[in-house]
Structure formats: C-alpha cells, structure tokens
Short mmCIF file of C-alpha atoms and ligand atoms in Angstrom, two decimals:
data_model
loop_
_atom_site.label_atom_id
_atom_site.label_comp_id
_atom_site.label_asym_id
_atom_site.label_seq_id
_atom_site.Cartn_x
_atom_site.Cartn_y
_atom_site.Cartn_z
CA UNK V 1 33.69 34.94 29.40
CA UNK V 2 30.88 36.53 27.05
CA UNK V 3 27.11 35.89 27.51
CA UNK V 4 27.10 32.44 25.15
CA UNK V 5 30.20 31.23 26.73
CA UNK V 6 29.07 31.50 30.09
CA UNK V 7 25.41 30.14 29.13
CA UNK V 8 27.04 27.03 27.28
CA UNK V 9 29.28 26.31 30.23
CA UNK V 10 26.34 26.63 32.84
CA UNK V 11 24.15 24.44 30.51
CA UNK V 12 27.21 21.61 30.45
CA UNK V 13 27.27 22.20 34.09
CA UNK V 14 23.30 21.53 34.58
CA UNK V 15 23.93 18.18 31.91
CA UNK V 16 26.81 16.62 33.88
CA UNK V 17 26.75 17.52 37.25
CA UNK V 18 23.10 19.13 38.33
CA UNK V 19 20.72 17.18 36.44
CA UNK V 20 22.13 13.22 37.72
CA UNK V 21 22.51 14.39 41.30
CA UNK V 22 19.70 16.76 41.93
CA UNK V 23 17.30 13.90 43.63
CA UNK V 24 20.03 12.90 45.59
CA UNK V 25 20.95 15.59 46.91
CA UNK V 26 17.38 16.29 48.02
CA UNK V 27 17.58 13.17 49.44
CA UNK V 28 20.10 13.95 52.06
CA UNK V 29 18.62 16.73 53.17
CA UNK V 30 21.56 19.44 52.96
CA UNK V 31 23.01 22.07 50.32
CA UNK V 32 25.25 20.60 47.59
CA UNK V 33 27.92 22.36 48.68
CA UNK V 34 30.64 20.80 47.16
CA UNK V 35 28.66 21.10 43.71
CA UNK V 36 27.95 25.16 44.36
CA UNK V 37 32.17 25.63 45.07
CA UNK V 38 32.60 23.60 41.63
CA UNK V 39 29.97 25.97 40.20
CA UNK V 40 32.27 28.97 41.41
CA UNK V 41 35.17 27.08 40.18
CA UNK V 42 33.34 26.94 36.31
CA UNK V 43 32.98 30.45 36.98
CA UNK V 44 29.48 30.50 37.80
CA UNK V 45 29.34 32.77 40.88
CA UNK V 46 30.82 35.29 38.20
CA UNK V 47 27.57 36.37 36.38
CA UNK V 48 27.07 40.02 37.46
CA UNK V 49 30.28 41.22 39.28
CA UNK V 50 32.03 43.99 37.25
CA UNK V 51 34.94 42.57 35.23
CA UNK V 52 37.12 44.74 37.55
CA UNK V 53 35.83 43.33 40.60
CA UNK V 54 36.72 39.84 38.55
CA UNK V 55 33.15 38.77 37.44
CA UNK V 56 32.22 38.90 34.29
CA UNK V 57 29.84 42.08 34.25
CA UNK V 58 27.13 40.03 32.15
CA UNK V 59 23.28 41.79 31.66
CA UNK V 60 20.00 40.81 33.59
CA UNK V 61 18.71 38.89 30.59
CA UNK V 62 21.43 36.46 30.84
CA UNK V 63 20.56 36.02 34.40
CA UNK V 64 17.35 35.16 33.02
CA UNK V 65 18.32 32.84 30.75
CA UNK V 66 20.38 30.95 33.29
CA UNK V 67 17.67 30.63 36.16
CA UNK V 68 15.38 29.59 33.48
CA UNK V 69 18.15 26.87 32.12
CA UNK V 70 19.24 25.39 35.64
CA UNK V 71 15.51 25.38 36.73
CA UNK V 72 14.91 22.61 34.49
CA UNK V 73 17.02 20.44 36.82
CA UNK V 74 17.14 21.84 40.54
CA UNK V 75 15.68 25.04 41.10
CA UNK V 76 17.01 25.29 44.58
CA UNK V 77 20.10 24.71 43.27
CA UNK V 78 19.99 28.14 41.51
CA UNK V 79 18.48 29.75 43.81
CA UNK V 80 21.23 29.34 46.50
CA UNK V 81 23.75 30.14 43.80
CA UNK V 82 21.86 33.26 42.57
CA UNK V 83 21.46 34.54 45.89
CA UNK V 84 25.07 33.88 46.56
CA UNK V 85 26.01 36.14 43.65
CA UNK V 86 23.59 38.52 43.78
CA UNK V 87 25.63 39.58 47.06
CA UNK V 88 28.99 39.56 45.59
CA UNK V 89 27.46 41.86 42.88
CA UNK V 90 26.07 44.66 45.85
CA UNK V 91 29.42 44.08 47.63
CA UNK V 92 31.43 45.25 44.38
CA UNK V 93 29.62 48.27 44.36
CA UNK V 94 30.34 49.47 47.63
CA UNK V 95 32.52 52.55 48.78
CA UNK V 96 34.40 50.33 51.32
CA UNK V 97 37.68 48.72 49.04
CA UNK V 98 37.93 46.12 52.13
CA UNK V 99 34.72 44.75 50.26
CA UNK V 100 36.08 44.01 47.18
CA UNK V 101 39.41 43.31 48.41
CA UNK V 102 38.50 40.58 50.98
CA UNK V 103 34.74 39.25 50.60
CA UNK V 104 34.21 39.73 46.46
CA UNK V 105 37.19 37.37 45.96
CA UNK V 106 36.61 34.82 48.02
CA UNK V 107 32.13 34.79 47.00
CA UNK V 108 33.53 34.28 43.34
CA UNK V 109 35.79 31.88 43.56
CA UNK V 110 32.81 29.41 46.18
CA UNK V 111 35.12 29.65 49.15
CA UNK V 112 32.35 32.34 50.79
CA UNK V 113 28.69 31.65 50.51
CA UNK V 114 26.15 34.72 51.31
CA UNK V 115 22.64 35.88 51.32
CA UNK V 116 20.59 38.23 52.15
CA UNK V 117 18.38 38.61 55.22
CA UNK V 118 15.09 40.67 55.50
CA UNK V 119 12.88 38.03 56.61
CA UNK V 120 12.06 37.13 60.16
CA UNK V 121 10.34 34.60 62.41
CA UNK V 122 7.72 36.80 63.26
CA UNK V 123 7.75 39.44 59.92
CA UNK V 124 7.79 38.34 55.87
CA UNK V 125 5.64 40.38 53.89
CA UNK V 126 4.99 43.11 56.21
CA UNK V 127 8.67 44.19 56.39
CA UNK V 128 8.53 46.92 57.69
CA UNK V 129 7.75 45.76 60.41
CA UNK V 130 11.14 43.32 61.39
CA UNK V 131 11.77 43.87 65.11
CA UNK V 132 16.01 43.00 64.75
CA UNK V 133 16.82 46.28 66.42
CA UNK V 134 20.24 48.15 65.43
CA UNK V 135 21.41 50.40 68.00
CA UNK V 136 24.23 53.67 66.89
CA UNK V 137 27.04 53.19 69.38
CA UNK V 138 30.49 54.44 68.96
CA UNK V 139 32.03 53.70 66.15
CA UNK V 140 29.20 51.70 64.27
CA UNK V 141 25.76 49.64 65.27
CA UNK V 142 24.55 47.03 67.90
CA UNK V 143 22.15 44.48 66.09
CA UNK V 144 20.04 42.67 68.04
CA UNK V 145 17.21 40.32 66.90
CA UNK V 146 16.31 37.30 65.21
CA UNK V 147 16.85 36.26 61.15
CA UNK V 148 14.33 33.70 59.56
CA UNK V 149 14.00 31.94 56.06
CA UNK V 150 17.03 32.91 54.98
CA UNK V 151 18.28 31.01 51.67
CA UNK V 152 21.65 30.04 52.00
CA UNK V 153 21.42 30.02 56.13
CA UNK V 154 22.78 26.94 56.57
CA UNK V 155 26.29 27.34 55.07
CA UNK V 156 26.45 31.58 54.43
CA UNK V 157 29.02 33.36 56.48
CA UNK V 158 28.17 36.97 54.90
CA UNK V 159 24.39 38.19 55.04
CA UNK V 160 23.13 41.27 54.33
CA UNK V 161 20.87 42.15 57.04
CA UNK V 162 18.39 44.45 57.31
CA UNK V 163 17.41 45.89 60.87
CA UNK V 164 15.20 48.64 62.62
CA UNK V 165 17.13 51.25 63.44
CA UNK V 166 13.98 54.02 64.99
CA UNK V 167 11.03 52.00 65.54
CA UNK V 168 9.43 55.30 65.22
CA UNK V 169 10.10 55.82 61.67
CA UNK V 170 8.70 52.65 59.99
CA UNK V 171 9.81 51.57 56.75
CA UNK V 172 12.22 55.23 57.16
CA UNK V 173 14.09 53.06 59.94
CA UNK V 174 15.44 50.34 58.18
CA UNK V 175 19.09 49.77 57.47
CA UNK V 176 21.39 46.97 56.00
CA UNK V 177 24.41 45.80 57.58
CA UNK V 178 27.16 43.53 56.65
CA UNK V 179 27.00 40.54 59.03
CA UNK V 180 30.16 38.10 59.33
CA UNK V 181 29.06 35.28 60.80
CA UNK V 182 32.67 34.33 62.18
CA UNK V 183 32.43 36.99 64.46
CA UNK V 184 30.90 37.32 68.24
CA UNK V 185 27.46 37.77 68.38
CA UNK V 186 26.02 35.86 65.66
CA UNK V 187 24.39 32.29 66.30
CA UNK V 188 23.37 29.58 63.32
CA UNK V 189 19.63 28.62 64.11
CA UNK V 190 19.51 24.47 62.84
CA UNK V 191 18.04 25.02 59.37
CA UNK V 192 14.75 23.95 58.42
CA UNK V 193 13.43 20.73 57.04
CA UNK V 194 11.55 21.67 53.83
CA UNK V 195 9.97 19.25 51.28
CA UNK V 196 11.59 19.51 48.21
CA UNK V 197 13.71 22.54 48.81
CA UNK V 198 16.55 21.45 51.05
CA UNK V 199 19.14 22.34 48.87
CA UNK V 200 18.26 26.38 49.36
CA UNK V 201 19.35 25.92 52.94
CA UNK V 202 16.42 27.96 54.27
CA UNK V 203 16.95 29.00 58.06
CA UNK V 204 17.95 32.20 60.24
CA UNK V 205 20.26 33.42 62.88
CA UNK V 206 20.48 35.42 66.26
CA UNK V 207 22.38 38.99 66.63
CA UNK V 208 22.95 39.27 70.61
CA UNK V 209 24.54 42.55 70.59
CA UNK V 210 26.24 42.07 67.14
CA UNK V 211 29.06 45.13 66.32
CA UNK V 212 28.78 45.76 62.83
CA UNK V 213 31.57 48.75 61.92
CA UNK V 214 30.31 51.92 60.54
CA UNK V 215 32.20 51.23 57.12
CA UNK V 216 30.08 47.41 56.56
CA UNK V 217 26.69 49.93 56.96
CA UNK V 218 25.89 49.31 53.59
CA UNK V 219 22.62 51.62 53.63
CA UNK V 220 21.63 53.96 56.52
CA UNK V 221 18.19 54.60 58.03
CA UNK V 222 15.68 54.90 54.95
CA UNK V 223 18.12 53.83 52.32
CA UNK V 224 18.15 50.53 53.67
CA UNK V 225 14.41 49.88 52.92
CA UNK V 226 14.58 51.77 49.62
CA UNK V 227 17.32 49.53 48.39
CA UNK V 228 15.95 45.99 49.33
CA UNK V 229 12.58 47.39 47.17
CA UNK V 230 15.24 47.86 43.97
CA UNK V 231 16.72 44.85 44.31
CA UNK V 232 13.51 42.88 44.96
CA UNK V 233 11.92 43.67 41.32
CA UNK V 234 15.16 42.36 39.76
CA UNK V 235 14.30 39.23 42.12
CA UNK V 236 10.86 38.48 40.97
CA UNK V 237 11.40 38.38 37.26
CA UNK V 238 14.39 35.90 37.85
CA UNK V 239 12.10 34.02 40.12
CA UNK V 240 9.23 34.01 37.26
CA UNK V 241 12.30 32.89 34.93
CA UNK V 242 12.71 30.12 37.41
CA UNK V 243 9.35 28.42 36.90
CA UNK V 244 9.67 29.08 33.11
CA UNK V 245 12.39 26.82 33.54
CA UNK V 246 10.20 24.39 35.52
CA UNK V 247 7.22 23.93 33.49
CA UNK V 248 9.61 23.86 30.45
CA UNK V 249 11.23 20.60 31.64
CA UNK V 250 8.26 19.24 32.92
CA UNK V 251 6.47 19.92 29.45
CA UNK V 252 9.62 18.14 27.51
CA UNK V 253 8.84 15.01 29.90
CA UNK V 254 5.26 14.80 29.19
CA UNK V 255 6.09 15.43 25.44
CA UNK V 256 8.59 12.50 25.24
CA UNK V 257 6.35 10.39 26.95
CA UNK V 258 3.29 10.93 25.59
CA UNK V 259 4.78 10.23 22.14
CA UNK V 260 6.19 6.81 23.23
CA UNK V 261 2.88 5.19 25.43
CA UNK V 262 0.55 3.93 24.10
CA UNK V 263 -2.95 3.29 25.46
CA UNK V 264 -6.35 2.47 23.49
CA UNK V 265 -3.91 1.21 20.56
CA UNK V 266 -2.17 4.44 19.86
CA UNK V 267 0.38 6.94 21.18
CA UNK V 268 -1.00 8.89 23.87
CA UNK V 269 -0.38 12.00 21.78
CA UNK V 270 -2.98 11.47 19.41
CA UNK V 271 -5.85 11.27 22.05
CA UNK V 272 -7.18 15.37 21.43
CA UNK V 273 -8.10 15.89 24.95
CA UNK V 274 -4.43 14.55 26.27
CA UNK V 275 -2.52 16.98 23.32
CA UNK V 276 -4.51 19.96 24.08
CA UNK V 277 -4.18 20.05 27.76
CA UNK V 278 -0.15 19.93 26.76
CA UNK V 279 -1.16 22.70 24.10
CA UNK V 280 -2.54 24.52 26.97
CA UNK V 281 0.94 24.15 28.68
CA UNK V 282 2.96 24.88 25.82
CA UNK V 283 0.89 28.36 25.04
CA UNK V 284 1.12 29.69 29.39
CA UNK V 285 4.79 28.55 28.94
CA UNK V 286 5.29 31.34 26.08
CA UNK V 287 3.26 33.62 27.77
CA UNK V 288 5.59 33.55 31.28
CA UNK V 289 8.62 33.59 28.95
CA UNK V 290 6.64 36.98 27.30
CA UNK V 291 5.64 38.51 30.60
CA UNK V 292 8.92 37.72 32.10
CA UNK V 293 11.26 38.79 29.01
CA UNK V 294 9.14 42.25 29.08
CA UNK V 295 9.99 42.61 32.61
CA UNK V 296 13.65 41.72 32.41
CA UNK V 297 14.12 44.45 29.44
CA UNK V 298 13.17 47.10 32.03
CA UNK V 299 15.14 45.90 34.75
CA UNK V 300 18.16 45.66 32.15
CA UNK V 301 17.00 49.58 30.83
CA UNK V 302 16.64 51.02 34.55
CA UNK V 303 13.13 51.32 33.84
CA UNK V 304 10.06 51.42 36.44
CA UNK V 305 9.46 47.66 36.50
CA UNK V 306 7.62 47.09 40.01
CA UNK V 307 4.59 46.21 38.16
CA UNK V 308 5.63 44.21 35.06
CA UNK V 309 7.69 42.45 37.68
CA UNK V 310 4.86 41.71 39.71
CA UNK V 311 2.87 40.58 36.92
CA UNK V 312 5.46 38.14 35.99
CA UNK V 313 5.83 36.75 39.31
CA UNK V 314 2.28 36.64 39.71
CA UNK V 315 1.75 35.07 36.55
CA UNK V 316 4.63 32.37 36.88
CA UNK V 317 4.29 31.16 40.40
CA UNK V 318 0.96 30.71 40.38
CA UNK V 319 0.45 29.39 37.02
CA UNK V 320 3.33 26.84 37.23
CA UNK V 321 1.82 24.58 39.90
CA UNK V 322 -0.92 24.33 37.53
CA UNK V 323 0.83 23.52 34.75
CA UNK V 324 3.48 20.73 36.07
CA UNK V 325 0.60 19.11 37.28
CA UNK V 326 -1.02 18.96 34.07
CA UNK V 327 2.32 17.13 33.00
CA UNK V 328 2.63 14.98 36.02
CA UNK V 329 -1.05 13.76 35.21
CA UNK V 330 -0.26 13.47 31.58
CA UNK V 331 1.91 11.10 32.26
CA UNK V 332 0.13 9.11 34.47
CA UNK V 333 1.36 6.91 37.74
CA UNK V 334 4.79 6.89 36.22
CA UNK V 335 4.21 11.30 36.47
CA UNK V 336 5.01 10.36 39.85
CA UNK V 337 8.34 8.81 39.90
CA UNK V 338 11.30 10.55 41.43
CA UNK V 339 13.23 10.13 38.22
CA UNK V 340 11.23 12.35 36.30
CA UNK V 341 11.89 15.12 39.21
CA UNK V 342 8.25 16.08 38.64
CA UNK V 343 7.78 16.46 41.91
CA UNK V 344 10.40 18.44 43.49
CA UNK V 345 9.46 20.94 40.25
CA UNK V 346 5.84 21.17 41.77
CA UNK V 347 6.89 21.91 45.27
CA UNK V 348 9.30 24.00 43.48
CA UNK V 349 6.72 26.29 41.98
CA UNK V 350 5.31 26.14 45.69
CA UNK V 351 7.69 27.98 47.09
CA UNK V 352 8.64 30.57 44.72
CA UNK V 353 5.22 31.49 45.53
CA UNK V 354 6.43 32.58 48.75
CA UNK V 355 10.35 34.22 47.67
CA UNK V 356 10.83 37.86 47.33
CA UNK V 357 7.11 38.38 48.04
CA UNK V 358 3.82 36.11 47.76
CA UNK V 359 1.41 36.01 45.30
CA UNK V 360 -0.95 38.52 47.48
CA UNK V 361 1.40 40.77 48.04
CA UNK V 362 2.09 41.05 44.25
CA UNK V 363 -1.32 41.88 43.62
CA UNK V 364 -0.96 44.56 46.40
CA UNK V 365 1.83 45.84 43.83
CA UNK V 366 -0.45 45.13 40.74
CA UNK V 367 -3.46 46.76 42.15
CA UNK V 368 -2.08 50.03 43.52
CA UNK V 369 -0.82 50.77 40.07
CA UNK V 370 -4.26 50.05 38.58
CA UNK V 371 -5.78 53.55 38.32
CA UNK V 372 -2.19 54.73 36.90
CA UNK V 373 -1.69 52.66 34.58
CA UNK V 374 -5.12 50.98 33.62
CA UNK V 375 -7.88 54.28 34.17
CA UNK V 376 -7.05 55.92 30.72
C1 LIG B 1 12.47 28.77 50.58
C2 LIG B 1 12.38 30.18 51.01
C3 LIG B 1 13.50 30.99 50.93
C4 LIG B 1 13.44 32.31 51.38
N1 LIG B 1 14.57 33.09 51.31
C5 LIG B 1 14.56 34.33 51.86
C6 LIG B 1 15.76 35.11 51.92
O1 LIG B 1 16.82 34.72 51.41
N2 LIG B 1 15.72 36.31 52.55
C7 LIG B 1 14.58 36.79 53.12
O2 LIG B 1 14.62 37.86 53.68
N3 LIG B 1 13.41 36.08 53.07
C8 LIG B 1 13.37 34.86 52.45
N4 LIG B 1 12.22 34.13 52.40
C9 LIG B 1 11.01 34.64 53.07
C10 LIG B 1 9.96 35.16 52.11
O3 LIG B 1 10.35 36.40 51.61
C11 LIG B 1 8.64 35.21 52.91
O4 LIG B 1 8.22 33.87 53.09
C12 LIG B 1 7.57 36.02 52.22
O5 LIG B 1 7.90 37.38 52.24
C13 LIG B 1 6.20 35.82 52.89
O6 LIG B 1 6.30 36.04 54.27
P1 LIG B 1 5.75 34.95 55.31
O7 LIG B 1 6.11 33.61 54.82
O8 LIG B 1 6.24 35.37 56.65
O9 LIG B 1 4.19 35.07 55.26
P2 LIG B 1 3.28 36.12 56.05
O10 LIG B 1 3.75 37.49 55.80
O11 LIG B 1 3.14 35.67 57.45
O12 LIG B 1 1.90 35.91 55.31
C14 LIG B 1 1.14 34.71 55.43
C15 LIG B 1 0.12 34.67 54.30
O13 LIG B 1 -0.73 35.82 54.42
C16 LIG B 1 -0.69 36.57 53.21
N5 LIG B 1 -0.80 38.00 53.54
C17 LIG B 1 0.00 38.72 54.36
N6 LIG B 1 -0.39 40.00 54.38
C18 LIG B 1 -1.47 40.10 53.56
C19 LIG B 1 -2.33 41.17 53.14
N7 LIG B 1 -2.13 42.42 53.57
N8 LIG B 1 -3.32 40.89 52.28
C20 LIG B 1 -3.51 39.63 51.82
N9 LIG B 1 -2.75 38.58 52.17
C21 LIG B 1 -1.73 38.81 53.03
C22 LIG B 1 0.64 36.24 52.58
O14 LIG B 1 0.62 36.47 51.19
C23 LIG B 1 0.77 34.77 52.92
O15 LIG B 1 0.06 33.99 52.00
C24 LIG B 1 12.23 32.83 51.90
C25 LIG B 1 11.08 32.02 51.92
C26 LIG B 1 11.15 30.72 51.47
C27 LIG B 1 9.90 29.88 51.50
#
C-alpha cells in the first residue's frame, strides 16, 4: 500500500467502524480490542515497518496525517494503535532476527499488542529517576520493579521497558529490555479507570526477578536513555497532530450547527461575536497544523527537532482544551451531548497534556534552547 491508499483505507476505517462505536466503547470501560485486530487486519498496524519486515515503510508525515484523521473520532483509539506500531517498527530494526521472525509478524497482523514502558508509579517526568532495577546475571538481566501508565497495559504482551541498571550513573544507567509478558516474573496490575480515555488501556506491571536474555537487551546502559529521548520527539509532534485532529472535528460540529440554529430570528452564524470566537478556532487550528507540519518535516529529515517538537506539543495540548470548549459552548446545552463526542475530545486534549511529557516539562525543553536559538 502507498501513502493515499493506506490514508483512504484508515479514513473508511474511522467512517464505518471508529466513528459509530467510539462512545460505546468508552462506555464499557475496556480497549476495543476486537476493532484494533480488525485495524491490523486493514493493514493498519503496517504504517512504519520496513516493507521487508512486511509493513509498508510509509514516512512520519503520513503518521501525521493519520493521528490527525482518526483523532477526529477516538483519539485513544489511535493512540493504543500508534503505540502498538511504533513497537513493531523498533523491533524491525533490531540485530536479533528472532525479532522480526516471531514478534514483528504477529504485532502486524493484531494478534500481539505492545507498548512501551518508561513510566512508573512513583517517576513520570523525572525519568531518570525510575527505580525498576535490572541486575547483569549470567547470561542476560534480572528486572525488578514496578511499571505505571502504560498505554496499552491492559491487553500488551510485549513492552519495551526501560530499567536502572547503576543507580550511580543516572540517566547513564538506563537500559531497555524486551519484556514478554507470558513469561515468569511479570504480573498485570488491574488497569486504571480513566474518564474518557479507557480505550488506551492505561496501567502497569510488576518484574519480580524478571530474566530478560542478553539478545532482547535492546539498548545497554546509556543507550537506553538516549534512545527513549529520539523516539520521544517523534512522539510529541504525532501527539500535537492528535489534537489537530480534535479541535478539527469539534470545529466541523460547531460549524454545522451553528449554521442550522437559529436564535434571535437568525442562524447562529450570523451573530459576530458567535462567528469570530469559531474564527478564533479556525485560525489556532492552522497554526497547530503549521507548528506541527514544521516539526514533522524535521523528524522525517533527521533533523534536530527537540524544540520545534516541543513547541508543537506545547502549543497543541494546551491550546486544544481551549478551543473544543469554545465549540462545546458554541453550541450550547446540546455542546454537551455524548453524540457529538465533544466531551471525550476535551478530556482528550487533557491527557495528551500529560503523554510523552507535560506541558512544563516542554517548556523545560523550550527554555533551555532559548539563548541558542533566540539570543542572536
Ligand atoms: C493516558 C496516559 C498514557 C500514558 N502512556 C504512557 C506510556 O505508554 N509509557 C510511559 O512510559 N508513560 C506513559 N504515560 C505517562 C506520562 O508520560 C506521564 O504522565 C508524564 O511523563 C508525567 O509524569 P507524571 O504524570 O508522573 O507527573 P509528575 O512527574 O509527577 O509531575 C506532576 C506535575 O508536576 C509537574 N512537574 C514535574 N516536574 C516539574 C518541574 N521540574 N518543573 C515544573 N513542573 C514540574 C508536571 O509537569 C506535572 O504537571 C501515560 C500517561 C497518561 C496520562
């Protein structure tokens, strides 16, 4: 499949199967599951897996596009795909062939869900400080710890997991390991109940003396750390992408209805104070779409992007709460009601505030690059 093939099919998939059974979903509390395997089945999980690892090899900008499209109907529905993917993608790239023979396979075609752990009850933004502890024994590594809001938790059965390997050595002590959770030593913790995002599945695990081989080590002592900060710029412009999506469905709403009620004898378009605040929407909506595009062309170009990224992410996650809201109270009371999906978009926004990094610690990024990049 090329780019436009696989963004028509994933749009027909968001029209027929996401978009009438995202509030129901919700609704029972759990991950679609059966609607992420038939995602994988329309070839879905295939996005950025190298054509001879049997994806499709497509760019970052189409990954863009996609979050942005599926947004508009479930954004937690992307996000546990995405996150799924993203993993068959690192796996493919490995030096172990029992990767790609055995995991890759079965992520792309939905019979393996994954995700990737760095978070943990007690450590999120200050990672380097996660206390799971991985111990060299013979042969490979002893992990030991505790895993928390980890997307995809409730039904993955591959995470990549980063641990402490010298306490010592800080952010130089982190590793990632390949953690099956079939095997002994690894323990489900019940997932969490969160508003509006139960389909992402957010929850964690225990590692009571967990073996992980030396060939799953997927990055040693230092490298670990160095390549969960690559991947995590790539993660905040698809995030920004997400609320682009977000806002842009919840702007087509208040559009549609605005042009159809009526109050004071006319549509509530024509009343200048109700089209401007939409005008306001419409122009922050472009300007995410700018920020994030920018960002996505140096991610695509192997460029420095940990700013631009941050920007975006900055710029999306916290402008997007703002904005749906403006459409939720442009369209009055009826704003409100579950089938507009209004409201699972706002608390949407909410927590992509919090994914791959929070709004302060993107301005930590921002700021240290001020003097660089804004001094001359
Ligand atoms: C739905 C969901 C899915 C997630 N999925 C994953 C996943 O798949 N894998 C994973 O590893 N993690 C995941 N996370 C965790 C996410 O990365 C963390 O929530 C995030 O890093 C923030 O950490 P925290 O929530 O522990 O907040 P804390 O680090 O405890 O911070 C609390 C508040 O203090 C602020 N703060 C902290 N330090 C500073 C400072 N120095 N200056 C100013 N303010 C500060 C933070 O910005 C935040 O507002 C997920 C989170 C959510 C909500």
């Amino acid at each position: 499949m090329n780019a436009e093939e696989y963004l028509e099919t994933a749009r027909r998939f968001r029209r027929e199967i996401v978009e009438p059974n995202a509030a129901q979903w919700e609704a029972e509390k759990r991950q679609p599951v059966a609607a992420l395997k038939q995602a994988a089945d329309a070839g879905l999980m295939r996005l950025e897996t190298p054509v001879e690892a049997g994806g499709f090899g497509l760019s970052f900008l189409t990954k863009l596009a996609l979050c942005e499209d599926m947004s508009r109907a479930d954004m937690p529905f992307i996000f546990a795909l995405i996150n799924t993917q993203n993993v068959a993608a690192r796996l493919s790239a490995t030096p172990n062939p029992a990767h790609q023979a055995d995991y890759v396979p079965r992520i792309l075609s939905g019979d393996l869900f994954a995700a990737t752990a760095l978070s943990e009850p007690g450590a999120g933004s200050d990672f380097a400080g996660i206390t799971t502890r991985a111990t060299k024994v013979d042969g490979g590594w002893e992990l030991t710890g505790e895993k928390g809001w980890i997307t995809n938790a409730e039904i993955a059965n591959l995470f990549v997991t980063y641990a402490q390997c010298d306490p010592d050595a800080g952010w130089r002590g982190v590793g990632s390991f390949l953690v099956d959770a079939t095997r002994s030593g690894f323990t489900r913790v019940e997932p969490y109940a969160l508003s509006g995002g139960h389909g992402i599945g957010a929850g964690g695990f225990k590692l009571d003396s967990y073996f992980v081989a030396d060939e799953d080590v997927l990055g040693g002592p230092g490298d670990g750390f160095k390549s969960a900060m690559s991947g995590v710029n790539g993660a905040r412009v698809y995030v920004a992408a997400m609320c682009a999506g977000l806002v842009a469905d919840a702007l087509n709403k208040a559009v549609s209805y605005g042009a159809t009620r009526t109050a004071f004898g006319e549509p509530l378009l024509n009343h200048q104070g109700l089209k401007w605040s939409l005008a306001d929407v419409a122009t922050e909506l472009e300007a995410m779409r700018t920020l994030t595009h920018a960002a996505g062309v140096l991610i695509e170009e192997g460029g420095d992007a940990v700013t631009r990224a941050a920007q975006a992410k900055k710029f999306a996650t916290e402008r997007a709460v703002s904005l749906i809201e403006a459409c939720i109270q442009a369209m009055g009371a009826n704003g409100l009601r579950e089938e507009h999906g209004l409201g699972r978009h706002l608390i949407s926004a909410k927590i992509l505030g919090y994914t791959d990094g929070s709004i302060e610690m993107m301005n930590e990024r921002i700021g240290a690059a001020l003097q660089k990049e804004y001094a001359s």
